[in-house]
PDB file of C-alpha atoms in Angstrom:
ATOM      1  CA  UNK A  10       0.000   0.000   0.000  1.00 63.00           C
ATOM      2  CA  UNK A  11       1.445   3.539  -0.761  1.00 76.00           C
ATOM      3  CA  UNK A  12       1.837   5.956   1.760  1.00 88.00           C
ATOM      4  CA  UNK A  13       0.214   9.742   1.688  1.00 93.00           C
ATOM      5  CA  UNK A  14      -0.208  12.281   3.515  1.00 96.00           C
ATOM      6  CA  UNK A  15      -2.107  14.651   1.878  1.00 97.00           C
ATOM      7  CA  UNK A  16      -6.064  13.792   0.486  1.00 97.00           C
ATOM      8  CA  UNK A  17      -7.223  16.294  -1.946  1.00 97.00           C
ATOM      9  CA  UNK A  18     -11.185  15.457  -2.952  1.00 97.00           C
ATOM     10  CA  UNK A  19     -11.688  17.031  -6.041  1.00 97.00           C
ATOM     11  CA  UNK A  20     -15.542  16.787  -5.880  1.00 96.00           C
ATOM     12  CA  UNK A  21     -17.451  18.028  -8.492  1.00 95.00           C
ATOM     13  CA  UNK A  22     -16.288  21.901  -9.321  1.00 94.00           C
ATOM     14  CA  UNK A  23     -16.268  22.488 -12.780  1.00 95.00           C
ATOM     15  CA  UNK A  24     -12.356  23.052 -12.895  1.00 94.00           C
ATOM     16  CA  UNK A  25     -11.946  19.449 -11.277  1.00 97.00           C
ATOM     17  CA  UNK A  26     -14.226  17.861 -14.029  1.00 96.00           C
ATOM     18  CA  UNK A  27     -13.314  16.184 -17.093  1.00 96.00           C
ATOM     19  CA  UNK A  28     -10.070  17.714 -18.941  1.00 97.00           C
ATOM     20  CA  UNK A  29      -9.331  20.012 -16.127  1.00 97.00           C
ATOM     21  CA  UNK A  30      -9.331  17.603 -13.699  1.00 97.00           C
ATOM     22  CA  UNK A  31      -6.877  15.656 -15.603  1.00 98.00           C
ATOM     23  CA  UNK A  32      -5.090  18.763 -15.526  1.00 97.00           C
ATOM     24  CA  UNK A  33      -4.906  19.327 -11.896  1.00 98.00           C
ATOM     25  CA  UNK A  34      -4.273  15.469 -11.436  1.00 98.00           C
ATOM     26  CA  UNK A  35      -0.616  16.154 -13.017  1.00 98.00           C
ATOM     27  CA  UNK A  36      -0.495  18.934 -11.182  1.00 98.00           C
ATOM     28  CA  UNK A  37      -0.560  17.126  -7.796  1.00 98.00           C
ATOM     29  CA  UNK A  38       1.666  14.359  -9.398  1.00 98.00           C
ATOM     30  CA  UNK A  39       3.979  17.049 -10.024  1.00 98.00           C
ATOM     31  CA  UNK A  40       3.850  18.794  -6.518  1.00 98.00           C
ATOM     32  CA  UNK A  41       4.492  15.209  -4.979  1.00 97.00           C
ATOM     33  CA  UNK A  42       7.260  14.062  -6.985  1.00 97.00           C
ATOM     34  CA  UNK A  43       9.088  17.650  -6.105  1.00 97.00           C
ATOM     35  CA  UNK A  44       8.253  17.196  -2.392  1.00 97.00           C
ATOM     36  CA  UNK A  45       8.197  13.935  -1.928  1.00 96.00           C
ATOM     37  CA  UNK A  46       5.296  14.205   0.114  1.00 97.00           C
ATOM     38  CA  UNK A  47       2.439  11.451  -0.685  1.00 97.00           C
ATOM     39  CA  UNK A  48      -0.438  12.897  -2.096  1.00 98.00           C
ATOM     40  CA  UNK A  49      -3.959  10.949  -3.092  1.00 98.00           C
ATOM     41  CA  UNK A  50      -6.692  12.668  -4.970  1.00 98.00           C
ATOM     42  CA  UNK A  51     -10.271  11.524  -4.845  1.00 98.00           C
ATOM     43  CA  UNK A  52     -11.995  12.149  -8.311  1.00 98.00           C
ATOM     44  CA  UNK A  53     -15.883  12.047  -9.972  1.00 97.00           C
ATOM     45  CA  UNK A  54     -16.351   8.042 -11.350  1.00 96.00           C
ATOM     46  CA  UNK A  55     -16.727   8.866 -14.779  1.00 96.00           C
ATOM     47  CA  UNK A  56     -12.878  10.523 -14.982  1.00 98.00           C
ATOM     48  CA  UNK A  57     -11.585   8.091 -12.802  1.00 97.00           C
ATOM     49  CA  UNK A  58     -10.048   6.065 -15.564  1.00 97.00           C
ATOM     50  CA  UNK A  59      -8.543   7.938 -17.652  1.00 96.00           C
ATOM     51  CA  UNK A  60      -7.092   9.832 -14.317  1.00 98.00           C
ATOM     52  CA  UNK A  61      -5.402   6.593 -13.023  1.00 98.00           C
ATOM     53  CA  UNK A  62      -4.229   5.887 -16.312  1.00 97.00           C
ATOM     54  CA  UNK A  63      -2.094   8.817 -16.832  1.00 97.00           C
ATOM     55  CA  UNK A  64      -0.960   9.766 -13.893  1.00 98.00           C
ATOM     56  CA  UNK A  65       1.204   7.130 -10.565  1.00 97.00           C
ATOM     57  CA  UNK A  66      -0.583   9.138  -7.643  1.00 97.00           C
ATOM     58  CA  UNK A  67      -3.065   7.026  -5.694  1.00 98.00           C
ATOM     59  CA  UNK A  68      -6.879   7.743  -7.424  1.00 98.00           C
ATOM     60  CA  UNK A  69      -9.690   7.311  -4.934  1.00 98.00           C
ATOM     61  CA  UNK A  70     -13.102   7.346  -5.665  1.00 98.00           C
ATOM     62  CA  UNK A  71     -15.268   9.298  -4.163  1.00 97.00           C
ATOM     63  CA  UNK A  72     -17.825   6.718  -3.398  1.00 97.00           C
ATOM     64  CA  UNK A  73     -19.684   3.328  -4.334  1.00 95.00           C
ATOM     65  CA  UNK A  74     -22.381   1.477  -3.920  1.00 92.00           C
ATOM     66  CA  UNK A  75     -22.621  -1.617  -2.340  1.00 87.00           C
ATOM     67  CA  UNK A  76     -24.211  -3.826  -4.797  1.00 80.00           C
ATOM     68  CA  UNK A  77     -22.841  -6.223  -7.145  1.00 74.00           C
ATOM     69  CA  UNK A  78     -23.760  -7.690 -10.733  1.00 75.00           C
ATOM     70  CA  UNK A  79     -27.090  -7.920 -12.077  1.00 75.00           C
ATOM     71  CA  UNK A  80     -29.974  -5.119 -11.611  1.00 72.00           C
ATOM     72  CA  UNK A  81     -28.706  -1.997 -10.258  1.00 78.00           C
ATOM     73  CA  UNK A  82     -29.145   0.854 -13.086  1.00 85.00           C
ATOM     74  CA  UNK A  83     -27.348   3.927 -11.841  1.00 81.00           C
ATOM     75  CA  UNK A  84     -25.677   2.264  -9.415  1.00 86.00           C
ATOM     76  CA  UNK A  85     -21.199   2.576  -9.075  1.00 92.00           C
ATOM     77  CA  UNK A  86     -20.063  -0.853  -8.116  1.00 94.00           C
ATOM     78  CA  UNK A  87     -16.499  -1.263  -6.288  1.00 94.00           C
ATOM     79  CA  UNK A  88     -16.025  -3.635  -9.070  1.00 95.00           C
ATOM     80  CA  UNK A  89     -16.316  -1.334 -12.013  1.00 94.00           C
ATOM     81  CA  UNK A  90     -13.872   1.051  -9.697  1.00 96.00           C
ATOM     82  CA  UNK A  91     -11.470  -1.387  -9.250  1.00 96.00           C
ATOM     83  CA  UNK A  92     -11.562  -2.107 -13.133  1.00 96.00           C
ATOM     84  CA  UNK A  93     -11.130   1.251 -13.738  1.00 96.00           C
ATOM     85  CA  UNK A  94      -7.835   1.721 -12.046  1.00 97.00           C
ATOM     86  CA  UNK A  95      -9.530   2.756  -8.700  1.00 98.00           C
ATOM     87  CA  UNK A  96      -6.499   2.306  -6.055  1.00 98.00           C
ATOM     88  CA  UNK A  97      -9.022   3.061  -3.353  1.00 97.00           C
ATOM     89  CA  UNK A  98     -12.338   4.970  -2.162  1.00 98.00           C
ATOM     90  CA  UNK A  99     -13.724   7.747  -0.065  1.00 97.00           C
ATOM     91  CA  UNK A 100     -16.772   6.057   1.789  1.00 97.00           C
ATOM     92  CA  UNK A 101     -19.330   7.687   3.939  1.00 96.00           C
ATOM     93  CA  UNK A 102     -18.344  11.690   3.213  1.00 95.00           C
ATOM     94  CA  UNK A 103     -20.523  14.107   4.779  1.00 91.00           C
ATOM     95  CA  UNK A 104     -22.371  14.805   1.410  1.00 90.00           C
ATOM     96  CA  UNK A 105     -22.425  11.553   0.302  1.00 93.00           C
ATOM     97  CA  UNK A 106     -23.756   9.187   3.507  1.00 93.00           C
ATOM     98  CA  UNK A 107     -24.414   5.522   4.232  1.00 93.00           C
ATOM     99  CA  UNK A 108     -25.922   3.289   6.885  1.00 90.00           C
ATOM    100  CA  UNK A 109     -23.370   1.709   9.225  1.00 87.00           C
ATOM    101  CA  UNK A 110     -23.982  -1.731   7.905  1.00 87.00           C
ATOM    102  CA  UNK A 111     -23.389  -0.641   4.703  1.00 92.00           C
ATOM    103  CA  UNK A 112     -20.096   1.206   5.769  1.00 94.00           C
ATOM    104  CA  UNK A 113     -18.734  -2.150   7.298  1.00 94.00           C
ATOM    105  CA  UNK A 114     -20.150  -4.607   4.367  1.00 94.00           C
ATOM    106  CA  UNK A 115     -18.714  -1.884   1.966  1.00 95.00           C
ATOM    107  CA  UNK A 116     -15.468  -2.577   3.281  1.00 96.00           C
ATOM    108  CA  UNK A 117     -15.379  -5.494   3.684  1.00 95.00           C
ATOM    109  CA  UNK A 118     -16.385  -5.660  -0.374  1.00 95.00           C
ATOM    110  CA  UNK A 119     -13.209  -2.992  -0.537  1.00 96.00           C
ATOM    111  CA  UNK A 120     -11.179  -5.024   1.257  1.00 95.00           C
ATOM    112  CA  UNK A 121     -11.887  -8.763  -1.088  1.00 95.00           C
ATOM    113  CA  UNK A 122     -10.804  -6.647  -3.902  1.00 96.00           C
ATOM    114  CA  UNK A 123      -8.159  -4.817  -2.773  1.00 96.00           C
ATOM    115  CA  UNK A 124      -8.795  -1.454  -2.672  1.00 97.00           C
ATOM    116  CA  UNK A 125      -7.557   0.930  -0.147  1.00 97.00           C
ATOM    117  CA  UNK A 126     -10.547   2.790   2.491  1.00 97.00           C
ATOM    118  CA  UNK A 127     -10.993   5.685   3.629  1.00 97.00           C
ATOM    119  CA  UNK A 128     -14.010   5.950   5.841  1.00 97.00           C
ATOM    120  CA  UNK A 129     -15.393   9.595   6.862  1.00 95.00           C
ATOM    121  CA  UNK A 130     -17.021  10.449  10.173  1.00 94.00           C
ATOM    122  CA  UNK A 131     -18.608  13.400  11.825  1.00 92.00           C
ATOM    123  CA  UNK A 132     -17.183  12.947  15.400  1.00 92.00           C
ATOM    124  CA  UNK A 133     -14.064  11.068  17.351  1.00 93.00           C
ATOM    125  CA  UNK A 134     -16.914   8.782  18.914  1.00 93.00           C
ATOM    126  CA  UNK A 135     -18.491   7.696  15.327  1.00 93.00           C
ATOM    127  CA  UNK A 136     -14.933   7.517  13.857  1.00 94.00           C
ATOM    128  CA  UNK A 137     -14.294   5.035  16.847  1.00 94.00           C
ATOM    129  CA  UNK A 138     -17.265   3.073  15.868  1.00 93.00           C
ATOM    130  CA  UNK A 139     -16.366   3.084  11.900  1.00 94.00           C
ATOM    131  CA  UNK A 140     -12.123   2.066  13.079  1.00 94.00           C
ATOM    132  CA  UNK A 141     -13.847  -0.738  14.307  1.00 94.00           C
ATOM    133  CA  UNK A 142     -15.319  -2.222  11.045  1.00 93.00           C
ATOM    134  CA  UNK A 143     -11.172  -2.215   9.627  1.00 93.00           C
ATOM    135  CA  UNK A 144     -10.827   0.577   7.556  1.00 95.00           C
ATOM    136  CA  UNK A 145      -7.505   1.581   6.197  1.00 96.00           C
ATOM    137  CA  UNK A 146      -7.949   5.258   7.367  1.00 96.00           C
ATOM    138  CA  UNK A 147     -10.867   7.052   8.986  1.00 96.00           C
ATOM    139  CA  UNK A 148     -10.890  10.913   8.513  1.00 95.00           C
ATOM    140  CA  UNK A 149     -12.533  13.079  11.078  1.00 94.00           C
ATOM    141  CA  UNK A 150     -14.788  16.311   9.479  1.00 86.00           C
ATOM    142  CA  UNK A 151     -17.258  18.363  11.471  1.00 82.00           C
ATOM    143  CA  UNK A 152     -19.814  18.998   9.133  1.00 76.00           C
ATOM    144  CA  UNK A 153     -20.424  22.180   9.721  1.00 76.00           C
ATOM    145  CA  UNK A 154     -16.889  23.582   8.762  1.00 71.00           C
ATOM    146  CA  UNK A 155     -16.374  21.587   5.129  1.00 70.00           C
ATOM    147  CA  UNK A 156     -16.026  23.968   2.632  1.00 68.00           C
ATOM    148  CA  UNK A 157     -15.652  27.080   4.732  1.00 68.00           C
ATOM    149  CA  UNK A 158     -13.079  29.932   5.979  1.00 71.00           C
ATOM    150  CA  UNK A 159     -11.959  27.842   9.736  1.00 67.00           C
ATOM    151  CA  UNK A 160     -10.148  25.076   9.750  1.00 72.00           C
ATOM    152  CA  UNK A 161     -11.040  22.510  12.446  1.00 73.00           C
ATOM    153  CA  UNK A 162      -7.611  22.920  13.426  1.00 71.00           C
ATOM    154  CA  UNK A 163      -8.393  26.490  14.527  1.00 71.00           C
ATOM    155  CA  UNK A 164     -12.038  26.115  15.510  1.00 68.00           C
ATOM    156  CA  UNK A 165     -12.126  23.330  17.705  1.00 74.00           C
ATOM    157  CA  UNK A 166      -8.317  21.427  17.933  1.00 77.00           C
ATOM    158  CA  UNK A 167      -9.869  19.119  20.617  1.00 84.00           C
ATOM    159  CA  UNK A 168     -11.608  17.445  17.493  1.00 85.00           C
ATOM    160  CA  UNK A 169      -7.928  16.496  16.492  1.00 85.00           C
ATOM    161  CA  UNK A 170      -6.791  15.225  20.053  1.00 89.00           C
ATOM    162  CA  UNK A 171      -9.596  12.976  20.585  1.00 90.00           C
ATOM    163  CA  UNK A 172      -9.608  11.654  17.141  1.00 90.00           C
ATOM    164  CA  UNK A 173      -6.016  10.396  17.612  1.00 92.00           C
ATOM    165  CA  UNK A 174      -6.590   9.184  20.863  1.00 93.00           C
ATOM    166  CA  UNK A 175     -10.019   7.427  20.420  1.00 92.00           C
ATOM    167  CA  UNK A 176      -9.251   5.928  16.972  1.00 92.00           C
ATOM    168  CA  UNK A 177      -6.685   2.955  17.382  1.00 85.00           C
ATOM    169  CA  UNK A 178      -7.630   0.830  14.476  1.00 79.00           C
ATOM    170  CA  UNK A 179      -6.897   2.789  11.808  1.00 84.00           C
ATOM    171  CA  UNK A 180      -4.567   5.677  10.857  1.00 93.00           C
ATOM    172  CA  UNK A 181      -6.473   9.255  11.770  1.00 95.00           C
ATOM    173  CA  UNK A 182      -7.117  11.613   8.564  1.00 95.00           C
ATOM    174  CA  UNK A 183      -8.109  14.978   9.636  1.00 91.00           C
ATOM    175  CA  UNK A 184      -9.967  17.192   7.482  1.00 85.00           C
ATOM    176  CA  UNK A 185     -13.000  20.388   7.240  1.00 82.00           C
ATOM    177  CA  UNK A 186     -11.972  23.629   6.237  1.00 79.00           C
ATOM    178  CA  UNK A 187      -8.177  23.156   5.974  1.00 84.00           C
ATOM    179  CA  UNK A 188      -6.570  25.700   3.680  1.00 84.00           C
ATOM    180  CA  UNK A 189      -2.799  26.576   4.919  1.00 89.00           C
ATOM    181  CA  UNK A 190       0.228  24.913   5.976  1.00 92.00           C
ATOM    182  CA  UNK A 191       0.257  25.859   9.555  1.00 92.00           C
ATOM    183  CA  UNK A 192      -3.309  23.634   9.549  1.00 92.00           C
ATOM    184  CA  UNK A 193      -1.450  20.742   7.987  1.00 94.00           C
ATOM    185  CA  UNK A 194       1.757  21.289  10.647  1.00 93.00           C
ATOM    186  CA  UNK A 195      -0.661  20.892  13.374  1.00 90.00           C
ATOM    187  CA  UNK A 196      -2.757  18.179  12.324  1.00 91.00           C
ATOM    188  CA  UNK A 197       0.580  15.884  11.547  1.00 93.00           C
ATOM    189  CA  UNK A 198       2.790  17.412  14.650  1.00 92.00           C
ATOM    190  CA  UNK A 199      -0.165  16.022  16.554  1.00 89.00           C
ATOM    191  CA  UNK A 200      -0.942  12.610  15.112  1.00 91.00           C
ATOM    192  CA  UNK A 201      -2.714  12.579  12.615  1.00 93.00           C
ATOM    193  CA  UNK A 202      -1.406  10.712   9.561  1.00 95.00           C
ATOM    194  CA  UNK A 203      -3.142  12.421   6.587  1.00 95.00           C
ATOM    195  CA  UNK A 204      -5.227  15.666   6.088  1.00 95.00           C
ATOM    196  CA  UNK A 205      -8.165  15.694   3.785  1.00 95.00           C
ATOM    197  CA  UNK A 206      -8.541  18.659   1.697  1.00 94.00           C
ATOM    198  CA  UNK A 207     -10.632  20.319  -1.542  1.00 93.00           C
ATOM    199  CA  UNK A 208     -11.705  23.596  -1.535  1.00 88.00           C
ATOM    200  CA  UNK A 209      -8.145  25.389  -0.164  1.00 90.00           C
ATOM    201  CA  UNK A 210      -6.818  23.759  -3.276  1.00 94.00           C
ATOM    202  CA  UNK A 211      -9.664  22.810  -6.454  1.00 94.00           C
ATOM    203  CA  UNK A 212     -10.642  26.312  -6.052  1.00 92.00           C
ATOM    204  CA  UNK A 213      -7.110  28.026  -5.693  1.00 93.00           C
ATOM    205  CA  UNK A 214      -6.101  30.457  -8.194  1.00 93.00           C
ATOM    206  CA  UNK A 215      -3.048  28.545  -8.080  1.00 96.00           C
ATOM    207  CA  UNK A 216      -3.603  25.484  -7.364  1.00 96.00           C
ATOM    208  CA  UNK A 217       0.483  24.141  -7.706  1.00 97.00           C
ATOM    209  CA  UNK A 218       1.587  26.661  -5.735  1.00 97.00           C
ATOM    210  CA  UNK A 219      -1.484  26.065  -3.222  1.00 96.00           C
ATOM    211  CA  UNK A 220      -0.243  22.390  -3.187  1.00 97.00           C
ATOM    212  CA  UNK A 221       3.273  23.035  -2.620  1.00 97.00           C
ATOM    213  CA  UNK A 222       2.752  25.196   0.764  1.00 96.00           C
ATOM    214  CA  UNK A 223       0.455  22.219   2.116  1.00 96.00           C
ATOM    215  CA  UNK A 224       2.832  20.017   1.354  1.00 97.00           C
ATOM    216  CA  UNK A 225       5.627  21.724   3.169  1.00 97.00           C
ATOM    217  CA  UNK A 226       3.269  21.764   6.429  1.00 96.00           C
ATOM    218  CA  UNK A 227       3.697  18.239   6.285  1.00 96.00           C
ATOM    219  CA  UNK A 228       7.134  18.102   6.089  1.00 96.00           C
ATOM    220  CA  UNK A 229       7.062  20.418   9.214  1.00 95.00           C
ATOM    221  CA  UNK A 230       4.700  18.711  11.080  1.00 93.00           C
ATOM    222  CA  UNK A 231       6.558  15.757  10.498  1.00 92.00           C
ATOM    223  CA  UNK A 232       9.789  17.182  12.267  1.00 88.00           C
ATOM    224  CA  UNK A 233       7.846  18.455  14.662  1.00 78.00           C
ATOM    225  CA  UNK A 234       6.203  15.372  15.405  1.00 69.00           C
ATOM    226  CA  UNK A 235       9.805  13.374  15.497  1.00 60.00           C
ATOM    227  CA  UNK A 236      10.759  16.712  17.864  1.00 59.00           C
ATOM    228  CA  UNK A 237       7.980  16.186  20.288  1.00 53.00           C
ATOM    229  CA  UNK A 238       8.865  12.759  21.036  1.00 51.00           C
ATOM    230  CA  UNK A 239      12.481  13.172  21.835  1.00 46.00           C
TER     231      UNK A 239
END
């Protein structure tokens, strides 16, 4: 399994979509293999293949369906994902829920085909729940801050302490409203193992440079992480 530490969801803005979001997939390619930071980007279904083909970054999707073969019109199966080039999938996202039992049979599905998960809660106490169904990663949002101006780092850093200490059976992804590097430095000084972004970057002006100042607040997180433990 590859390692990353940044998560950039590329949702569905128009620039993300398609030929641009080819585009910016190159772009973070680019940004990692400068930095050597990881970096996995989470893209709409119907660009995921052509995505995964051209570019070595881990491609999520940003969701599926638990169903398998037969009669489910409309319906994304992990199977078509994992066809596709899918290396993993977002499940769960605040805009995008499902049932508990269909988180845990969903990964379990994930899991018999090989793809990497990343489950999303609203809370430390659901993300404890979710750990427990085996996940690869559970990131932590607060609902109400995805997509806006105050990073959960800022608003309520409590959110990131409890994650880490309440969620021992997978790695901690901490995400909601994170736009700078000093967000990223804290969330990674302080345990957490990824950050999940998209706004701060998909709708970025500059969108390299953008990437390349989150990426260095991993790199300083990660010193000061090693730093804190000496």
């Amino acid at each position: 399994m590859k390692d990353f530490q940044l998560i950039v969801n590329f949702k569905t803005y128009e620039n993300a979509t398609g030929t641009n979001a080819l585009e910016l997939a190159k772009i973070h390619q680019k940004v990692a293999e400068e930095t050597g930071v990881g970096i996995a980007i989470a893209v709409q279904a119907v660009d995921l293949r052509h995505i995964a083909q051209e570019v070595g970054i881990p491609v999520l999707a940003q969701h599926f369906d638990f169903v398998k073969d037969g009669v489910h019109t409309g319906h994304v199966t992990a199977q078509a994902l994992k066809e596709s080039g899918a290396y993993g999938t977002l499940l769960n996202h605040a805009e995008r829920k499902i049932e508990l039992d269909d988180i845990e049979e969903s990964v379990d599905l994930a899991r018999q085909l090989g793809l990497f998960t990343i489950v999303c809660a609203d809370t430390p106490y659901t993300g404890k729940a979710v750990a427990a169904l085996n996940p690869h990663m559970v990131a932590v949002e607060p609902p109400e801050l995805i997509g806006g101006d105050v990073s959960v780092c800022s608003a309520n850093p409590q959110i990131l302490m409890d994650a880490v200490a309440m969620i021992e059976n997978a790695k901690v992804v901490i995400g909601a409203g994170i736009k700078s590097k000093e967000d990223v430095a804290h969330a990674i000084k302080h345990g957490a193992s990824a950050v999940l972004v998209a706004s701060g970057v998909i709708r970025s002006m500059h969108p390299e440079e953008t990437l390349k100042e989150l990426a260095q607040g991993v790199i300083e997180g990660q010193k000061g992480a090693v730093e804190h433990t000496l």
